[in-house]
């Protein structure tokens, strides 16, 4: 199974994600620079966290106009798994692959802390191994992580089962405590927390198992597809 | 310009002619106290700088320590005090940027930041609060954007920093030994300036930093751009991997003047550059401005003609500007041209080495006055006193600060901020603990003992995680060195650090001296700061759940030395008394014992006693683990003294251990056999933190109430105070 990690100027969780995919989950993983073409035989793609273009203007907005986005859209249309973490989520939203916006945290400060997610949709390629309502201890680290949509869109998200993760305690006043969503087809998932920071026992003070399942779900999905 | 008449005279003699205007500007920047260390250099030689792990290489701006298995750790510390005092956001941010480039210039990837911040009294002084908030934001925004975790540091408030700020940043790097850049250059090599464009920001910054702060010269402050810095990091490391870098140096204080002259001097080469080749942010900059601008995010790289094209390709890919500004010559001269006309031509050695000074020193008169002052009467309500101390800005949890820093990016942070010391995992299976400490209250009362105490505290902090100290960086911050009394405090601190360093075999691998830290209100208290790196071979002591019946053991003796304590100064408003002294042999014995117990998995948790003494340290364990604790004060190994002193004395070399009952006998046997002074003083359980003297309660607080105060008071003060 071939996974790509897309690197934008300013990405800074790319190496963390690469390490987890390669060394922890033993996947065939490659970096792709934002100007590269994605190969046709790629099974899944991850947009890692960081500060693409220094978060100038608004987090993710400049990266959303990178050449690589066209290829990611093609992969998304084909139903292949696409995961955006933190800044990757912001890029997916800014490029129109996912609905909504990510606003500045109400504290106006960057927040780095551990929290807990609740799985609300276990049908996506990244959550299929979870039970519904299962809890995931996980860290967040962001300055613009407050998810927002208007009421009508929220109703659509609920109706289409597009809400993937919610915070058990709404730490940043996101609408409906949303921490991660997916597109209508369910194959494109964006989430603010950092699962790559929680899969190794050495750096996870809680339980690594639930975060592992995000990646194991991906492996199961792609394995099943092949 | 800050050149003194005698320096001008020395210069004309050395060069043998009158200097041009550009030359004078270049030398003035390089000979500023900030860049040349002319007051301190002679004395800094006393510090031990070598050891089995230390790797020396010419032209390194950071210390390099061998951590085994082909890996190295690099470390450096810098301050950005003057800029932060007038422009806290930009000043603090560019402070981060500068120290990171020192790590990068050894060819290592920066993997962690620590910061030491000092401001005036934020409870009373709204300006201090403004400085504090903005300095924290500056550090957060810069470090977070780069993806370098800020894993620790310390924050302290003291009236002596009113209208001022000390912003110290330490950075740690990691890499393979084989990838270290071995600075060298040959005649005909090209000199490249890579990174941000050169503008008028930061002109004269090093000279601004070498004077007392009386004006707010904002143009001397650089403008931060972390995004460019991130691109520079990646481009530099890629260029290193591809062998495109023969020598490298970051541009900091003194700008091109300093980078060119110091590189040429260190490598024994000449460098000729044309100011027209420097890519500029602003038009019509004068050559002297180009040479002394301290615009951030710039690196000087020397490469050969063959590999220049590859370097340019890498820079192009990352959209980082890179200009060939000059070439390496064989005549050891620093030459600056404007097209064909020569603006400056001086031996690099002369420019890079300011004539050193031998400043007079004299024991300050204030020390005798402090001795005469009568120590305060004990506080009447010790429960209230303890609660007040827990909420005191110097003791309260700093979660408001480190919660804004991405302290986990890089996935190395095994022990997160908020405890004695954070711990990073390294690629060779080992772990690195790092901490910086300072204590101007102690140092004011006794600069030598205070400095030793800061050093010991930083060691204690890393030891609490199971780490053996392997290297130290110091940062010596004082007022105007032309004042003999201030210079004496500098020398005393340096002597203390040297003695401790030699005794414990912890080499000094880097440092910084920052003088002229004064405002119209006067000089700051002597503020030496010590950063210590500790290495853990197997596994660090990670937080474990403390349960009912676990035992509290204290190691070390509590002495009647409350001078400079938070208890005297914050509770009683009293400055005076005797500050804690480190007994070297006791320090070593206790440190070794704690390391043995951790390595043999005999203890659940270890915490050091520092600010606020035993009472605060025991409360911190209880609050962090959300469990009560009852402590018998009469058991504490001590000089016989009143109970308030036993509670709040800040004597050094003390550790609190949490021991499970089943391990207790082996812990006791080991400590007895080792001749360590220790005692069983308490037991965990219940909902109260209680201190007893001969079975009578002297202080009692509910854990949740104490936790609430300790955890939230700084945040409340910043947001609502």
PDB file of C-alpha atoms in Angstrom, chain A residues 9-16 19-20 33 35 51-54 56 109-114 139-141 196-197 200-205, chain B residues 109 137 141 144-147 225 227-228 230-231 234 317-319 400 402-414 416 425 431 542:
ATOM      1  CA  UNK A   9       6.360  25.266   2.384  1.00  0.00           C
ATOM      2  CA  UNK A  10       5.945  25.596   6.154  1.00  0.00           C
ATOM      3  CA  UNK A  11       4.556  22.108   6.867  1.00  0.00           C
ATOM      4  CA  UNK A  12       6.106  21.044  10.131  1.00  0.00           C
ATOM      5  CA  UNK A  13       4.389  17.816  11.121  1.00  0.00           C
ATOM      6  CA  UNK A  14       5.301  16.132   7.828  1.00  0.00           C
ATOM      7  CA  UNK A  15       8.285  14.312   9.294  1.00  0.00           C
ATOM      8  CA  UNK A  16       6.249  13.171  12.313  1.00  0.00           C
ATOM      9  CA  UNK A  19       7.793   8.469  10.754  1.00  0.00           C
ATOM     10  CA  UNK A  20       4.518   7.079  12.077  1.00  0.00           C
ATOM     11  CA  UNK A  33       6.376  18.492  -2.546  1.00  0.00           C
ATOM     12  CA  UNK A  35       4.544  21.249  -6.795  1.00  0.00           C
ATOM     13  CA  UNK A  51       2.034  26.368   9.143  1.00  0.00           C
ATOM     14  CA  UNK A  52       1.830  26.213   5.358  1.00  0.00           C
ATOM     15  CA  UNK A  53       3.007  29.576   4.063  1.00  0.00           C
ATOM     16  CA  UNK A  54       3.405  30.675   7.656  1.00  0.00           C
ATOM     17  CA  UNK A  56      -0.290  34.159   6.288  1.00  0.00           C
ATOM     18  CA  UNK A 109      -4.067  32.095  21.628  1.00  0.00           C
ATOM     19  CA  UNK A 110      -2.446  28.972  20.292  1.00  0.00           C
ATOM     20  CA  UNK A 111      -3.563  25.959  22.350  1.00  0.00           C
ATOM     21  CA  UNK A 112      -1.425  22.899  22.953  1.00  0.00           C
ATOM     22  CA  UNK A 113      -2.957  20.291  25.250  1.00  0.00           C
ATOM     23  CA  UNK A 114      -4.421  16.812  25.496  1.00  0.00           C
ATOM     24  CA  UNK A 139      -3.356  16.088  21.709  1.00  0.00           C
ATOM     25  CA  UNK A 140      -4.336  19.257  19.880  1.00  0.00           C
ATOM     26  CA  UNK A 141      -2.028  22.099  18.881  1.00  0.00           C
ATOM     27  CA  UNK A 196       0.467  11.009  14.810  1.00  0.00           C
ATOM     28  CA  UNK A 197       1.473  12.368  18.216  1.00  0.00           C
ATOM     29  CA  UNK A 200       3.757   5.704  20.410  1.00  0.00           C
ATOM     30  CA  UNK A 201       3.708   4.814  24.079  1.00  0.00           C
ATOM     31  CA  UNK A 202       6.846   6.818  24.807  1.00  0.00           C
ATOM     32  CA  UNK A 203       5.172  10.125  24.066  1.00  0.00           C
ATOM     33  CA  UNK A 204       1.556   9.261  24.846  1.00  0.00           C
ATOM     34  CA  UNK A 205       0.816   9.585  28.559  1.00  0.00           C
TER      35      UNK A 205
ATOM     36  CA  UNK B 109      18.330  20.207  13.218  1.00  0.00           C
ATOM     37  CA  UNK B 137       3.065  35.569  22.083  1.00  0.00           C
ATOM     38  CA  UNK B 141       4.159  32.429  17.233  1.00  0.00           C
ATOM     39  CA  UNK B 144       5.116  27.170  16.707  1.00  0.00           C
ATOM     40  CA  UNK B 145       5.384  28.307  13.105  1.00  0.00           C
ATOM     41  CA  UNK B 146       8.791  26.637  12.804  1.00  0.00           C
ATOM     42  CA  UNK B 147       7.590  23.404  14.319  1.00  0.00           C
ATOM     43  CA  UNK B 225       9.586  36.243   9.795  1.00  0.00           C
ATOM     44  CA  UNK B 227       8.145  31.394   7.678  1.00  0.00           C
ATOM     45  CA  UNK B 228      11.407  32.377   5.974  1.00  0.00           C
ATOM     46  CA  UNK B 230      11.484  27.550   8.420  1.00  0.00           C
ATOM     47  CA  UNK B 231      12.423  27.529   4.732  1.00  0.00           C
ATOM     48  CA  UNK B 234      14.941  22.963   5.447  1.00  0.00           C
ATOM     49  CA  UNK B 317      13.031  25.112  -4.696  1.00  0.00           C
ATOM     50  CA  UNK B 318      12.380  26.551  -1.234  1.00  0.00           C
ATOM     51  CA  UNK B 319      11.957  30.059  -2.675  1.00  0.00           C
ATOM     52  CA  UNK B 400      -0.919  29.852  30.685  1.00  0.00           C
ATOM     53  CA  UNK B 402       3.469  26.704  28.004  1.00  0.00           C
ATOM     54  CA  UNK B 403      -0.104  25.963  26.909  1.00  0.00           C
ATOM     55  CA  UNK B 404       0.499  28.473  24.105  1.00  0.00           C
ATOM     56  CA  UNK B 405       3.644  26.732  22.950  1.00  0.00           C
ATOM     57  CA  UNK B 406       3.482  23.683  20.740  1.00  0.00           C
ATOM     58  CA  UNK B 407       5.559  21.540  23.059  1.00  0.00           C
ATOM     59  CA  UNK B 408       4.919  18.242  21.260  1.00  0.00           C
ATOM     60  CA  UNK B 409       5.694  18.865  17.604  1.00  0.00           C
ATOM     61  CA  UNK B 410       8.582  16.703  16.473  1.00  0.00           C
ATOM     62  CA  UNK B 411       7.157  13.790  18.500  1.00  0.00           C
ATOM     63  CA  UNK B 412      10.071  13.662  20.885  1.00  0.00           C
ATOM     64  CA  UNK B 413       8.549  15.152  24.037  1.00  0.00           C
ATOM     65  CA  UNK B 414       8.309  12.227  26.417  1.00  0.00           C
ATOM     66  CA  UNK B 416       5.893  17.457  28.843  1.00  0.00           C
ATOM     67  CA  UNK B 425      13.629  10.993  23.146  1.00  0.00           C
ATOM     68  CA  UNK B 431      16.693  10.446  26.328  1.00  0.00           C
ATOM     69  CA  UNK B 542       7.658   9.065  33.913  1.00  0.00           C
TER      70      UNK B 542
END
